[in-house]
Structures are given as C-alpha cells and as structure tokens.
Coordinates of C-alpha atoms and ligand atoms in Angstrom, one line a residue:
M1 CA 72.0 91.6 109.8
P2 CA 73.4 88.3 108.5
R3 CA 76.9 88.3 107.2
R4 CA 76.9 88.5 103.4
L5 CA 78.2 85.8 101.3
P6 CA 81.6 86.7 99.7
L7 CA 80.8 87.8 96.2
Q8 CA 83.6 86.0 94.4
R9 CA 83.0 82.6 96.0
A10 CA 79.3 82.8 95.4
R11 CA 79.7 83.8 91.8
K12 CA 81.8 80.7 91.1
R13 CA 79.1 78.5 92.5
D14 CA 76.5 80.2 90.3
A15 CA 78.0 78.4 87.3
E16 CA 76.4 75.2 88.5
P17 CA 72.8 74.7 87.5
E18 CA 70.6 74.5 90.6
S19 CA 67.4 73.7 88.9
P20 CA 65.7 70.5 90.3
F21 CA 64.1 70.1 86.8
P22 CA 66.0 69.1 83.7
R23 CA 65.7 72.3 81.7
A24 CA 65.6 70.7 78.3
D25 CA 62.3 68.9 79.2
Y26 CA 61.0 71.8 81.0
Q27 CA 61.6 74.4 78.2
R28 CA 59.4 72.7 75.7
A29 CA 56.3 74.8 76.4
I30 CA 54.9 77.4 78.6
I31 CA 52.6 75.5 80.9
V32 CA 49.8 77.6 82.2
I33 CA 48.9 76.0 85.5
Q34 CA 46.2 78.3 86.6
R35 CA 44.0 80.9 85.0
D36 CA 42.9 82.9 88.0
T37 CA 40.6 85.4 86.4
A38 CA 39.9 86.1 82.7
D39 CA 43.3 87.7 82.3
I40 CA 45.7 86.5 85.0
E41 CA 47.8 83.4 84.3
T42 CA 50.1 81.5 86.6
V43 CA 52.8 80.0 84.5
A44 CA 54.9 77.0 85.7
T45 CA 58.6 77.7 85.7
A46 CA 61.8 76.3 87.2
P47 CA 64.6 78.2 88.8
F48 CA 67.8 79.2 87.0
G49 CA 70.8 79.0 89.2
D50 CA 72.5 82.2 88.0
Q51 CA 70.3 85.1 88.9
R52 CA 72.4 86.7 91.6
P53 CA 72.7 90.4 90.9
G54 CA 76.2 91.8 90.6
T55 CA 77.6 95.3 91.2
S56 CA 74.5 96.8 89.6
G57 CA 71.6 94.5 89.0
L58 CA 71.3 91.3 87.0
R59 CA 73.4 91.7 83.8
K60 CA 73.7 89.0 81.1
S61 CA 73.9 88.8 77.4
V62 CA 70.7 89.4 75.4
R63 CA 70.8 85.8 74.3
H64 CA 70.8 84.7 77.9
F65 CA 67.9 87.0 78.8
K66 CA 65.9 85.7 75.9
Q67 CA 65.8 82.2 77.2
E68 CA 62.3 81.2 77.9
H69 CA 61.1 82.4 81.4
Y70 CA 64.5 84.0 82.2
L71 CA 63.4 87.6 82.5
E72 CA 60.0 86.5 84.0
N73 CA 61.7 84.5 86.7
F74 CA 63.8 87.4 87.9
L75 CA 60.8 89.8 87.7
Q76 CA 58.7 87.4 89.8
S77 CA 61.5 87.2 92.4
I78 CA 61.2 91.0 92.7
F79 CA 57.4 91.0 92.9
S80 CA 57.4 88.2 95.4
T81 CA 60.1 89.8 97.6
V82 CA 59.2 93.4 97.8
D83 CA 56.1 93.5 100.0
G84 CA 54.8 97.0 99.2
L85 CA 54.6 96.4 95.4
K86 CA 51.2 94.7 95.9
G87 CA 48.8 97.6 95.9
G88 CA 51.8 100.0 95.4
V89 CA 53.2 102.3 92.8
L90 CA 56.0 101.1 90.5
V91 CA 58.1 103.3 88.2
L92 CA 59.3 101.6 85.0
G93 CA 61.7 102.5 82.2
G94 CA 64.9 101.4 80.5
D95 CA 67.8 102.8 78.5
G96 CA 66.2 102.0 75.2
R97 CA 68.6 99.2 74.3
Y98 CA 67.7 96.2 72.1
H99 CA 65.0 94.1 73.8
N100 CA 63.8 97.1 76.0
D101 CA 60.5 97.3 74.0
V102 CA 59.7 93.6 74.6
A103 CA 60.9 93.5 78.2
I104 CA 58.9 96.6 79.1
Q105 CA 55.6 94.9 78.0
T106 CA 56.5 91.7 79.9
T107 CA 57.2 93.8 83.0
L108 CA 53.9 95.7 82.7
R109 CA 51.9 92.4 82.4
M110 CA 53.6 90.9 85.3
A111 CA 53.2 94.0 87.4
G112 CA 49.4 93.9 86.6
A113 CA 49.2 90.2 87.5
N114 CA 51.1 90.8 90.8
A115 CA 48.5 93.4 91.9
V116 CA 50.6 96.5 91.5
A117 CA 48.1 99.4 91.7
R118 CA 49.8 101.9 89.5
V119 CA 52.7 102.1 87.1
L120 CA 54.5 105.2 86.0
V121 CA 56.3 104.4 82.8
G122 CA 58.5 106.6 80.7
R123 CA 57.3 107.4 77.2
D124 CA 58.4 104.6 74.7
G125 CA 59.6 102.7 77.8
I126 CA 62.5 105.1 78.3
L127 CA 63.9 106.5 81.5
S128 CA 67.5 107.2 82.4
T129 CA 68.8 105.8 85.7
P130 CA 69.0 109.2 87.4
A131 CA 65.6 110.2 86.1
M132 CA 64.2 106.9 87.5
S133 CA 65.6 107.8 90.9
C134 CA 64.1 111.3 90.6
V135 CA 60.6 110.0 89.7
I136 CA 60.6 107.4 92.4
R137 CA 61.4 110.1 95.0
K138 CA 59.1 112.8 93.6
F139 CA 56.0 110.5 93.5
G140 CA 56.7 108.5 96.6
A141 CA 56.7 105.3 94.6
T142 CA 57.3 101.9 96.2
G143 CA 60.1 101.3 93.8
G144 CA 61.3 101.2 90.3
I145 CA 62.4 98.7 87.7
I146 CA 65.2 99.8 85.3
L147 CA 65.9 97.8 82.2
S148 CA 69.5 98.5 81.4
A149 CA 73.0 97.0 81.1
S150 CA 74.4 100.5 81.5
H151 CA 77.8 100.9 79.9
N152 CA 77.8 97.4 78.3
P153 CA 77.3 97.2 74.6
G154 CA 73.8 96.7 73.2
G155 CA 72.1 95.0 70.2
P156 CA 71.2 91.3 69.6
E157 CA 74.8 90.3 70.4
G158 CA 75.2 92.7 73.3
D159 CA 74.0 92.8 76.9
F160 CA 70.8 93.3 78.8
G161 CA 70.1 93.9 82.4
I162 CA 67.5 94.6 85.1
K163 CA 67.8 96.4 88.4
F164 CA 65.4 97.3 91.1
N165 CA 65.4 100.5 93.2
P166 CA 63.3 100.7 96.3
E167 CA 61.5 103.8 97.7
N168 CA 64.6 105.9 98.5
G169 CA 65.3 105.8 94.7
G170 CA 68.7 104.1 95.0
P171 CA 69.9 100.7 93.9
A172 CA 68.6 97.9 96.0
P173 CA 71.0 97.2 98.9
E174 CA 72.8 93.9 99.2
A175 CA 70.4 92.3 101.6
M176 CA 67.6 93.0 99.1
T177 CA 69.4 91.7 96.0
E178 CA 70.4 88.7 97.9
A179 CA 66.7 88.1 98.8
F180 CA 65.9 88.3 95.1
Y181 CA 68.5 85.7 94.4
Q182 CA 67.3 83.3 97.1
R183 CA 63.8 83.7 95.8
S184 CA 64.9 83.0 92.2
K185 CA 66.3 79.7 93.4
V186 CA 63.0 78.3 94.6
L187 CA 60.5 79.7 92.1
T188 CA 58.0 77.3 90.7
S189 CA 55.7 79.7 88.9
Y190 CA 55.2 83.3 87.9
R191 CA 52.2 85.4 87.3
T192 CA 51.4 87.4 84.2
L193 CA 48.4 88.8 82.2
N194 CA 47.0 87.5 79.0
T195 CA 46.6 91.0 77.5
P196 CA 47.8 92.9 74.4
D197 CA 50.7 95.4 74.6
V198 CA 50.1 98.8 76.1
D199 CA 50.6 101.8 73.8
L200 CA 53.6 103.7 75.3
T201 CA 53.9 106.3 72.6
R202 CA 51.4 108.7 74.1
L203 CA 51.5 110.5 77.4
G204 CA 48.6 109.9 79.7
K205 CA 46.6 107.3 81.7
T206 CA 45.3 104.0 80.6
H207 CA 44.5 100.7 82.3
L208 CA 45.9 97.2 82.1
G209 CA 43.5 94.9 83.9
S210 CA 42.8 96.7 87.1
M211 CA 46.2 98.4 87.2
E212 CA 46.5 102.0 86.2
V213 CA 49.3 102.8 83.7
E214 CA 50.5 106.4 83.3
V215 CA 52.9 107.1 80.5
I216 CA 55.1 110.0 81.7
D217 CA 57.5 112.4 80.0
P218 CA 60.9 110.9 80.9
V219 CA 62.7 114.2 80.8
A220 CA 60.5 116.9 82.4
D221 CA 60.7 116.0 86.2
Y222 CA 64.4 115.5 85.9
A223 CA 65.1 118.7 84.0
D224 CA 63.0 120.6 86.6
L225 CA 65.1 119.2 89.4
M226 CA 68.4 120.2 87.7
E227 CA 67.0 123.7 87.3
R228 CA 66.5 123.9 91.1
L229 CA 70.0 122.8 91.9
F230 CA 72.1 124.9 89.6
D231 CA 72.3 128.5 88.5
F232 CA 70.8 128.2 85.0
D233 CA 70.8 131.9 84.5
R234 CA 74.5 132.2 85.1
I235 CA 75.3 129.2 83.0
R236 CA 73.1 130.5 80.1
S237 CA 74.8 133.8 80.0
H238 CA 78.3 132.2 80.2
I239 CA 77.3 130.1 77.2
R240 CA 75.7 133.1 75.3
S241 CA 78.8 135.3 75.8
G242 CA 81.0 132.5 74.4
G243 CA 82.7 132.1 77.7
V244 CA 82.3 128.3 77.2
R245 CA 81.5 126.3 74.1
P246 CA 80.1 123.0 75.3
C247 CA 79.6 119.7 73.4
F248 CA 77.8 116.8 75.0
D249 CA 78.0 113.4 73.4
A250 CA 75.0 111.1 74.2
L251 CA 76.7 108.2 72.4
H252 CA 73.2 107.3 70.9
A253 CA 72.2 106.2 74.4
V254 CA 69.5 107.4 76.8
T255 CA 70.7 110.9 77.5
G256 CA 70.1 112.4 74.0
P257 CA 66.7 113.8 74.8
Y258 CA 67.8 115.0 78.3
G259 CA 70.8 116.7 76.8
R260 CA 68.8 118.5 74.2
E261 CA 66.1 119.7 76.6
I262 CA 68.7 120.9 79.2
F263 CA 71.7 122.1 77.2
V264 CA 70.0 123.4 74.1
K265 CA 66.5 124.4 75.1
R266 CA 66.9 125.5 78.7
L267 CA 70.5 126.7 78.6
G268 CA 70.7 128.1 75.0
A269 CA 73.6 126.0 73.8
A270 CA 74.0 125.7 70.0
E271 CA 71.8 123.2 68.2
G272 CA 74.8 121.0 67.3
S273 CA 76.2 121.0 70.7
V274 CA 74.5 117.7 71.6
I275 CA 75.8 115.0 69.4
N276 CA 74.7 111.4 68.8
A277 CA 71.5 112.5 70.5
V278 CA 69.1 109.9 69.1
P279 CA 68.9 106.9 71.3
L280 CA 69.3 103.7 69.2
P281 CA 68.8 100.1 70.3
D282 CA 72.4 99.2 69.4
F283 CA 73.9 102.6 70.3
G284 CA 74.8 103.0 66.7
G285 CA 77.2 100.1 66.9
G286 CA 79.2 102.0 69.5
H287 CA 80.1 101.2 73.1
P288 CA 78.1 103.5 75.4
D289 CA 81.0 103.8 77.9
P290 CA 82.3 107.4 78.4
N291 CA 86.0 106.9 78.6
L292 CA 88.8 108.0 76.3
V293 CA 88.6 104.9 74.2
H294 CA 84.9 105.3 73.3
V295 CA 84.4 109.1 72.8
K296 CA 86.6 109.5 69.7
E297 CA 84.2 111.8 67.9
L298 CA 84.0 114.2 70.9
L299 CA 87.8 114.2 71.2
A300 CA 88.2 115.1 67.5
R301 CA 85.8 118.0 67.9
L302 CA 87.6 119.3 71.0
A303 CA 90.9 119.1 69.1
Q304 CA 89.7 121.6 66.4
S305 CA 90.9 125.1 67.1
D306 CA 87.5 126.6 66.5
G307 CA 85.6 123.7 68.1
P308 CA 84.2 123.3 71.6
D309 CA 86.3 123.9 74.7
F310 CA 84.2 121.8 77.1
G311 CA 83.3 118.2 76.3
A312 CA 81.2 115.7 78.2
A313 CA 79.6 112.4 77.6
S314 CA 77.4 109.9 79.4
D315 CA 76.8 106.2 79.3
G316 CA 74.0 103.8 78.2
D317 CA 71.6 104.6 81.1
G318 CA 72.8 108.2 81.8
D319 CA 74.4 107.8 85.2
R320 CA 78.1 108.1 84.2
N321 CA 80.0 111.1 83.0
I322 CA 83.3 112.0 81.5
I323 CA 84.6 115.6 81.6
L324 CA 87.0 117.0 79.0
G325 CA 88.7 120.4 78.5
K326 CA 90.5 121.5 75.4
R327 CA 92.9 118.6 74.9
F328 CA 92.6 117.8 78.6
F329 CA 91.0 114.8 80.4
V330 CA 89.7 115.1 83.9
T331 CA 90.0 111.7 85.7
P332 CA 86.7 110.8 87.4
S333 CA 88.6 110.7 90.7
D334 CA 89.9 114.2 90.2
S335 CA 86.5 115.4 89.1
L336 CA 84.9 114.3 92.4
A337 CA 87.7 116.1 94.3
V338 CA 87.2 119.3 92.2
L339 CA 83.4 119.2 92.7
A340 CA 83.9 118.8 96.4
A341 CA 86.4 121.7 96.6
N342 CA 84.1 124.0 94.5
A343 CA 80.8 122.9 95.9
R344 CA 80.0 126.3 97.5
Q345 CA 79.9 127.9 94.0
V346 CA 76.7 126.0 93.3
P347 CA 73.4 127.1 94.7
A348 CA 72.3 123.7 96.0
Y349 CA 75.6 123.2 97.9
S350 CA 76.3 126.8 98.9
S351 CA 76.2 126.1 102.6
G352 CA 78.9 123.5 102.3
L353 CA 79.1 119.7 102.4
K354 CA 78.3 117.4 105.2
G355 CA 80.7 114.8 104.1
V356 CA 81.9 112.9 101.0
A357 CA 82.3 109.2 100.1
R358 CA 84.2 107.4 97.4
S359 CA 84.4 103.8 96.4
M360 CA 87.5 102.0 97.6
P361 CA 89.3 101.9 94.2
T362 CA 88.7 105.7 93.6
S363 CA 91.8 107.8 94.1
Q364 CA 92.4 109.6 97.4
A365 CA 92.2 113.0 95.8
V366 CA 88.8 113.7 97.5
D367 CA 90.2 112.6 100.9
R368 CA 92.6 115.5 100.7
V369 CA 89.8 118.0 100.1
A370 CA 87.8 116.5 103.0
A371 CA 90.8 116.8 105.3
A372 CA 91.5 120.4 104.3
E373 CA 87.9 121.5 104.5
G374 CA 87.2 119.5 107.7
F375 CA 84.4 117.2 106.7
A376 CA 84.1 113.4 106.8
C377 CA 85.2 111.1 104.0
Y378 CA 83.9 107.5 103.8
E379 CA 85.4 104.6 101.8
T380 CA 82.9 102.1 100.5
P381 CA 82.9 99.0 98.3
T382 CA 82.4 99.5 94.5
G383 CA 78.8 100.0 93.5
W384 CA 76.4 102.9 94.1
K385 CA 74.2 100.8 96.5
F386 CA 76.8 101.3 99.2
F387 CA 76.3 105.1 99.2
G388 CA 72.6 104.8 99.9
N389 CA 72.7 104.6 103.7
L390 CA 75.2 107.4 104.0
L391 CA 73.1 109.7 101.8
D392 CA 69.8 108.7 103.5
D393 CA 71.3 109.3 107.0
G394 CA 72.7 112.7 106.0
C395 CA 76.4 111.6 106.6
I396 CA 77.4 112.8 103.1
T397 CA 76.4 115.3 100.4
L398 CA 78.6 114.2 97.5
C399 CA 80.0 110.8 96.4
G400 CA 81.7 109.2 93.5
E401 CA 83.5 106.4 91.8
E402 CA 86.6 106.1 89.6
S403 CA 84.4 104.5 87.0
A404 CA 83.0 107.9 85.9
G405 CA 80.2 108.2 88.4
T406 CA 79.5 111.2 90.5
G407 CA 76.4 112.2 92.4
S408 CA 74.9 113.8 95.5
D409 CA 72.0 113.7 97.9
H410 CA 69.7 115.2 95.3
L411 CA 69.0 111.6 94.2
R412 CA 70.2 108.1 95.1
E413 CA 71.9 107.3 91.8
K414 CA 75.0 108.6 90.1
D415 CA 74.0 111.2 87.7
G416 CA 75.8 112.0 84.4
I417 CA 74.1 115.2 83.4
W418 CA 74.1 116.5 86.9
A419 CA 77.9 116.3 86.9
V420 CA 78.1 118.1 83.6
L421 CA 75.9 120.9 85.0
F422 CA 78.0 121.1 88.1
W423 CA 81.1 121.7 86.0
L424 CA 79.3 124.2 83.9
N425 CA 78.2 126.1 87.0
I426 CA 81.8 126.2 88.3
L427 CA 83.1 127.4 84.9
A428 CA 80.5 130.1 84.8
R429 CA 81.4 131.2 88.3
R430 CA 85.1 131.1 88.0
Q431 CA 85.4 132.1 84.4
I432 CA 88.4 130.0 83.7
S433 CA 89.0 126.8 81.7
V434 CA 88.6 123.2 82.8
E435 CA 92.3 122.7 82.6
Q436 CA 93.0 125.8 84.7
I437 CA 90.5 124.6 87.3
V438 CA 92.2 121.2 87.6
R439 CA 95.8 122.6 87.6
D440 CA 94.8 125.1 90.2
H441 CA 93.3 122.2 92.3
W442 CA 96.6 120.2 92.0
R443 CA 98.6 123.2 93.1
R444 CA 96.5 123.4 96.2
F445 CA 96.0 119.8 97.1
G446 CA 98.7 117.9 95.2
R447 CA 98.0 115.5 92.4
D448 CA 97.0 111.9 92.6
Y449 CA 98.2 110.2 89.4
Y450 CA 95.7 107.5 88.6
T451 CA 95.1 104.8 86.1
R452 CA 93.0 101.6 85.7
H453 CA 94.0 98.6 83.7
D454 CA 91.3 96.1 82.7
Y455 CA 91.9 92.6 81.7
E456 CA 88.6 91.7 80.1
A457 CA 87.0 88.3 79.4
I458 CA 89.8 86.3 80.9
D459 CA 89.3 82.7 82.0
E460 CA 87.1 82.7 85.2
E461 CA 89.1 80.0 87.0
R462 CA 92.4 81.7 86.2
A463 CA 91.1 85.0 87.5
H464 CA 89.9 83.5 90.8
D465 CA 93.2 81.6 91.2
L466 CA 95.1 84.8 90.7
M467 CA 93.1 86.6 93.4
T468 CA 93.5 83.6 95.8
A469 CA 97.3 83.4 95.2
L470 CA 97.6 87.2 95.8
K471 CA 95.5 87.0 99.0
A472 CA 97.8 84.3 100.3
K473 CA 100.7 86.8 100.0
L474 CA 99.1 89.7 101.7
E475 CA 100.2 89.0 105.3
R476 CA 103.8 89.0 104.3
L477 CA 103.8 92.3 102.4
P478 CA 103.7 95.1 105.0
G479 CA 107.2 96.4 105.6
R480 CA 108.6 95.0 102.3
D481 CA 109.9 97.1 99.5
L482 CA 107.9 97.9 96.4
A483 CA 109.6 99.9 93.6
G484 CA 111.9 101.4 96.2
R485 CA 109.2 102.3 98.7
R486 CA 107.9 100.6 101.8
I487 CA 104.5 98.8 101.8
E488 CA 102.5 100.1 104.6
R489 CA 99.5 97.9 104.5
A490 CA 98.0 95.1 102.5
D491 CA 94.5 93.7 102.9
D492 CA 91.3 92.4 101.4
F493 CA 88.9 95.3 101.7
S494 CA 85.8 94.8 103.9
Y495 CA 83.2 97.4 104.8
L496 CA 81.2 97.8 107.9
D497 CA 78.3 100.0 107.1
P498 CA 78.2 102.7 109.8
V499 CA 74.4 103.1 109.5
D500 CA 73.0 99.5 109.5
G501 CA 76.0 97.6 110.8
S502 CA 76.1 95.2 107.9
L503 CA 79.5 93.8 106.9
T504 CA 80.5 93.3 103.3
E505 CA 83.7 91.3 102.7
Q506 CA 86.1 90.5 100.0
Q507 CA 85.7 93.7 98.1
G508 CA 89.1 93.9 96.5
I509 CA 92.8 93.7 97.5
R510 CA 94.6 96.9 98.6
I511 CA 98.3 97.4 98.8
V512 CA 99.1 100.7 100.3
I513 CA 102.6 102.2 99.8
E514 CA 104.2 105.0 101.7
G515 CA 103.7 108.5 100.4
G516 CA 100.2 107.9 99.1
G517 CA 100.7 105.2 96.5
R518 CA 98.2 102.4 96.1
L519 CA 97.6 99.2 94.1
V520 CA 94.1 97.7 94.0
Y521 CA 92.9 94.5 92.4
R522 CA 89.4 93.3 92.1
L523 CA 87.1 91.3 89.8
S524 CA 84.3 93.1 88.0
G525 CA 80.7 92.4 88.9
T526 CA 79.2 93.8 85.7
G527 CA 80.9 91.8 83.0
T528 CA 79.1 89.1 81.1
K529 CA 82.0 87.2 79.5
G530 CA 84.4 85.2 81.6
A531 CA 86.0 87.4 84.3
T532 CA 87.3 90.9 84.1
L533 CA 90.2 91.8 86.4
R534 CA 90.7 95.4 87.2
L535 CA 94.0 96.8 88.4
Y536 CA 93.9 100.3 89.8
V537 CA 97.2 102.2 90.3
E538 CA 97.7 105.6 91.9
D539 CA 100.4 107.7 93.4
F540 CA 100.5 111.1 95.1
E541 CA 102.7 113.9 93.8
A542 CA 102.9 117.0 96.0
D543 CA 105.6 118.8 93.9
P544 CA 103.9 121.2 91.4
S545 CA 106.8 121.0 89.0
R546 CA 105.9 117.4 88.5
H547 CA 102.2 117.8 87.9
A548 CA 102.3 117.7 84.1
L549 CA 103.8 114.2 83.5
D550 CA 102.4 111.5 81.5
T551 CA 100.3 109.3 83.8
Q552 CA 101.4 105.9 82.4
E553 CA 105.0 107.0 82.7
R554 CA 104.7 108.5 86.1
L555 CA 103.1 105.3 87.4
S556 CA 105.2 102.8 85.3
D557 CA 107.3 101.5 88.2
L558 CA 104.1 100.8 90.3
I559 CA 102.4 99.3 87.3
S560 CA 105.2 96.8 86.7
A561 CA 105.5 96.0 90.5
A562 CA 101.7 95.4 90.5
G563 CA 102.2 92.9 87.6
E564 CA 105.0 91.1 89.4
I565 CA 103.3 90.7 92.8
A566 CA 100.2 89.3 91.2
E567 CA 102.1 87.4 88.5
L568 CA 99.6 89.1 86.2
A569 CA 100.9 88.0 82.8
E570 CA 101.3 84.3 83.6
R571 CA 98.2 83.9 85.6
S572 CA 95.8 86.0 83.4
G573 CA 97.3 84.6 80.2
R574 CA 97.5 88.2 78.8
A575 CA 100.6 90.1 78.1
A576 CA 98.8 93.5 78.4
P577 CA 95.5 94.9 79.6
S578 CA 92.6 95.2 77.1
V579 CA 91.6 98.7 78.2
I580 CA 93.6 101.4 79.9
T581 CA 91.6 104.3 81.4
Ligands
LIG1 C1 81.5 98.9 87.4 C2 82.3 100.0 88.1 C3 81.5 100.5 89.3 C4 80.1 100.9 88.9 C5 79.4 99.7 88.1 C6 78.1 100.0 87.6 O1 81.5 97.8 88.2 O2 83.6 99.6 88.4 O3 82.2 101.5 89.9 O4 79.3 101.2 90.0 O5 80.2 99.3 87.0 O6 78.1 101.1 86.8 P1 82.4 96.5 88.1 O7 82.0 95.5 89.2 O8 82.3 96.0 86.8 O9 83.8 97.0 88.4 V1 77.0 101.3 85.6 O10 77.0 102.8 85.0 O11 77.5 100.1 84.5 O12 75.5 100.8 86.2
LIG2 CO1 75.4 103.3 83.9

C-alpha cells in the first residue's frame, strides 16, 4: 500500500488548475470525437484539477457541478477506474436534491456507454445512502453511485455531490477515491449515449441501449432489513399503549418516505408523527442537518406538554440521526455509547458485540463501555470509509461518529433510521424515558461532556496557517499545564489500518489532558466554501452530582484554553464560532 498524500496539503494544491488546455477555449462546445455505434458518443474533455473526493465523496456547489463536463468527467473517472463495472451491475440513486433529476439521467447514459450490463435505480432517482448500501449488498452489485451532498444545503445556490460505493456497500476507501482523482487529472474524453431520458416514475424493467435498467422501490428492501434487525412487535405495542409518542422529522430530505413506511405503516405511529416528510429539491429552504440549530420545529413539538416525548431527525441523504427526549438532547457520542451498552436488548445484537469503533474526534464515552464489557474499541479517522475494513473483517459490530452518525455491520454506511429504531427498541424493552436511559448510563460509566465549535467558511490560507502553527507547538506541550491540569499527550493523528496496513496521516490535532479531557482540531473535508475549522472539546466527569451541568459552562475553561493555544480568534479572524453543537 502506498503512503497516502496528506489531505490538507493536497487540498491546497487542488486550487491550482492542472488542465493542459485553456478552459475558456475548450468550453465553447461539446466536441464529439467519435461516434462508435448509433448511440455511443465519445466526447472530448479536459481535466479539472479539483476533483479529489473529500471526507465523503466529491462535494461542490451546484454551480460548480453545472460547469460543462464537470459531472461527466468525474463519472468517467469512476467508470474507467472500477474494473468490474463493465459488464457489471450498478445501483444508482440520490437524495432528491436540486440537480438530482438531471444528473441521474447523465449517469444512466454514461453507464450505458461504459458497458454496464444492468442498473438498479431508485424510483424517481431516489435512494437514501443506507438504502443504497442495503441494495448493493442484497443484489451483489458491483457498486453504487449516490448523488448527494448529504447535510449540506440544496437548491440552485446550494451544494451537490457524488460518491461511489464498491461491492461491500460502503464508501470507497481512500486508495479508490485517490485513483478516481488521479484518473480525473488525465482524462481526455468521456463516453455517453445519445438517447432520450429514461422514465423513472414507474417500477419495472426497461432498456437503455443494450443496458438493462430496473426501476426499484427505494424503500422496500431497506424496510424489510430493519424488520429483521429489530423487535417490531414490541415497538408497535409500546407505541400503541402510549408508552412512547415518537416524532420523526425528515427535514424535507430523503427519509420522508422511509419514515412513513416504517414508523407509520409498519409500527403504527400516528399519521402526523413523521413531519416534513415530502422530499423537496431545496429541502424547503432548510438545512438538512440534524443538529439542535436546524431541528427547531421538532424541538417546539417536544416542548409541548401533550406533544411527543421521543424526537428524531435525519439528514439530506438519511445516514445521520439526532435523538431527543422531552427537553433532552442526546449527544451523538453518548448515543453510540448507550447503544453499545444496551445492544443485547435488540434481537440483531442479542449475543453481544464483537467490538466497537469511533472516529477520533468522537468522545471517549463508548471506550468506557468497551472497557467495562470487555470488547475492543478502535479509533479511526473521520469519515465512514475508515470503518469498512473493520466491519468487513468482523472486528466490530457497532461504530459511530460525533457528527450524528451511527451504524453497525448490518450495512456499510451510517444509518439514520436504524439508529432511531435501535432507540425505540431499547425504550420498548426498558420502559423508561430517553432521559432516564442516558442519566442511568452516566451513573454507571461517568459522563463525557462534549461540544463541537465550527468556524465555517474562513479564509483557506488562514486556516492552514493556524493548523501549521499549532502543529509546530505540539512537541512542547506534554507535561505543560492547561487550565490547571497536565497535558498528557499532543499529536497529529495518524491511523494504521489493522486490516490492510494502510497508513493515513494528518487527520487532526489531539491534545489529551489528564483525567479524560481532550481538545481536537481539524479541517473539514465536506465544506464547499473556504475552510471550516472544527474544534472538539470534551471532559470526563465521574461524580454523579455533577452530571446535570450546562455543557458550555462545564467545558468553558477548556474551550478558552483551546482558543489560546491555537490563537483561534486572531488566526481565524473570527471572534466566535459560527455553529456550536
Ligand atoms: C463531516 C463529519 C464526518 C462525516 C462527514 C460526512 O465531515 O465531521 O464525521 O463522516 O461529514 O457525513 P467533515 O470532514 O466535514 O468534518 V455526511 O452525512 O455529510 O455524508
Ligand atoms: Co449524510
């Protein structure tokens, strides 16, 4: 395995155009350089220099994606890189955001021209990310293409994205995304079909050239899988008896139809318990990111005395989740720990867990469960792709990220609705509230206070300089005092994959403080404007009499120390973070 290029350094270089052709001349017309058969066209193109996928696929503004040949170039890089696609089976779908409809047809035509034998495409071009993973695995497909920018806003001024999942159903590993990028830099042409659009509104088979296209129900296979994992009977009777009053907010993103089928039809929740259930191209003007800032309507409902007592929401493509009780927020890091500690309550995990994994910036709450229960706990770089090998190799059963992603070996993607069902199953078994479950968990394992401060859309150069300056200090930090406590360790996180031996470096700065405190700094790999700096702060509290404090207050000394060490305000040019979660 070759050593990977450090992400930050490489991204900076992406800014420079690498095309050997002057784009302005080139963009004047689509030049068809070859017409192979009646329908297949080979179109001349020139590389864009900026098609290196980030944390989760290639993500850019819609405007950027709409540049002539931009989407086609990246698609051709995929078709030319993944051997098995020729003659293979491809699954295709997106989160329904603006441009999904156009891009789906472009992808179908290019799949046909690149000799894909069969495509399974979600009705209306829609598939959630976890449903994609489910379908790839169920039908033994060669891979899948997901059109999504996930939690990023949609609409003509919003973002678009594309990701590829190989046959295990998980995000393409780094070596593969790097190969796409390398290919994108040397492309001179792409192949497409000169054919009309395929009708995606009706289920069933049709043909595009010699390729078979099957329009599938995007919900059915996924819902069936959920029914096999969880105790639907028990959840249904818990809902029927009024033991729990759930409300699921789909934020006008992809999970609306999934939520309605599973919570209303199969579990008997009230009609109105799935809100914002119609997927819209601009997510109704909202931000499909399930955090406290963006689920205002859900919070308002939970605050009503006769309203729901269990709230949940998912993101643009359905892989994230937020879990709420009555006036109570479960941090994603705690959620992962609670699921791990209660896994035996759920049919699919009743024999216990093989191990767990969390991304590096995720709090250490799940580590405590692993230590107490005696199973392994892995720490990986941010991004679901790093869990793939551990899941495939049977090292872990559950995994999660602080960014509202949890999942298990049932798929190879994080899975929003799965997490909600897991919670409902625990509630139905334990017959107590969300808040009681979490408080009980803290009493047993201690509480890891946790917050993330995002500095969005800051100047790229300033962000990189901040990280460089901080890295230069790391060596001198251990042994020093931070907010009255000793710094134990300070490093730039690198990960040696225990399964394939690959090394991924420069994955974020960690400063570990005695007693379970931690500061983490990293640059986002999903943002599309400038740079986004994420500061993650956590601290451990064993004393149960101190488990009900305000998080920002409890962490305030560490937050200010984190600002001082990194000279955050001066170097970022921002007095305060743009989002606190
Ligand atoms: C963010 C999160 C990361 C998550 C990724 C994709 O990445 O921090 O945990 O895996 O988004 O999630 P970054 O590089 O911006 O921090 V999704 O639901 O947007 O595909
Ligand atoms: Co997502």
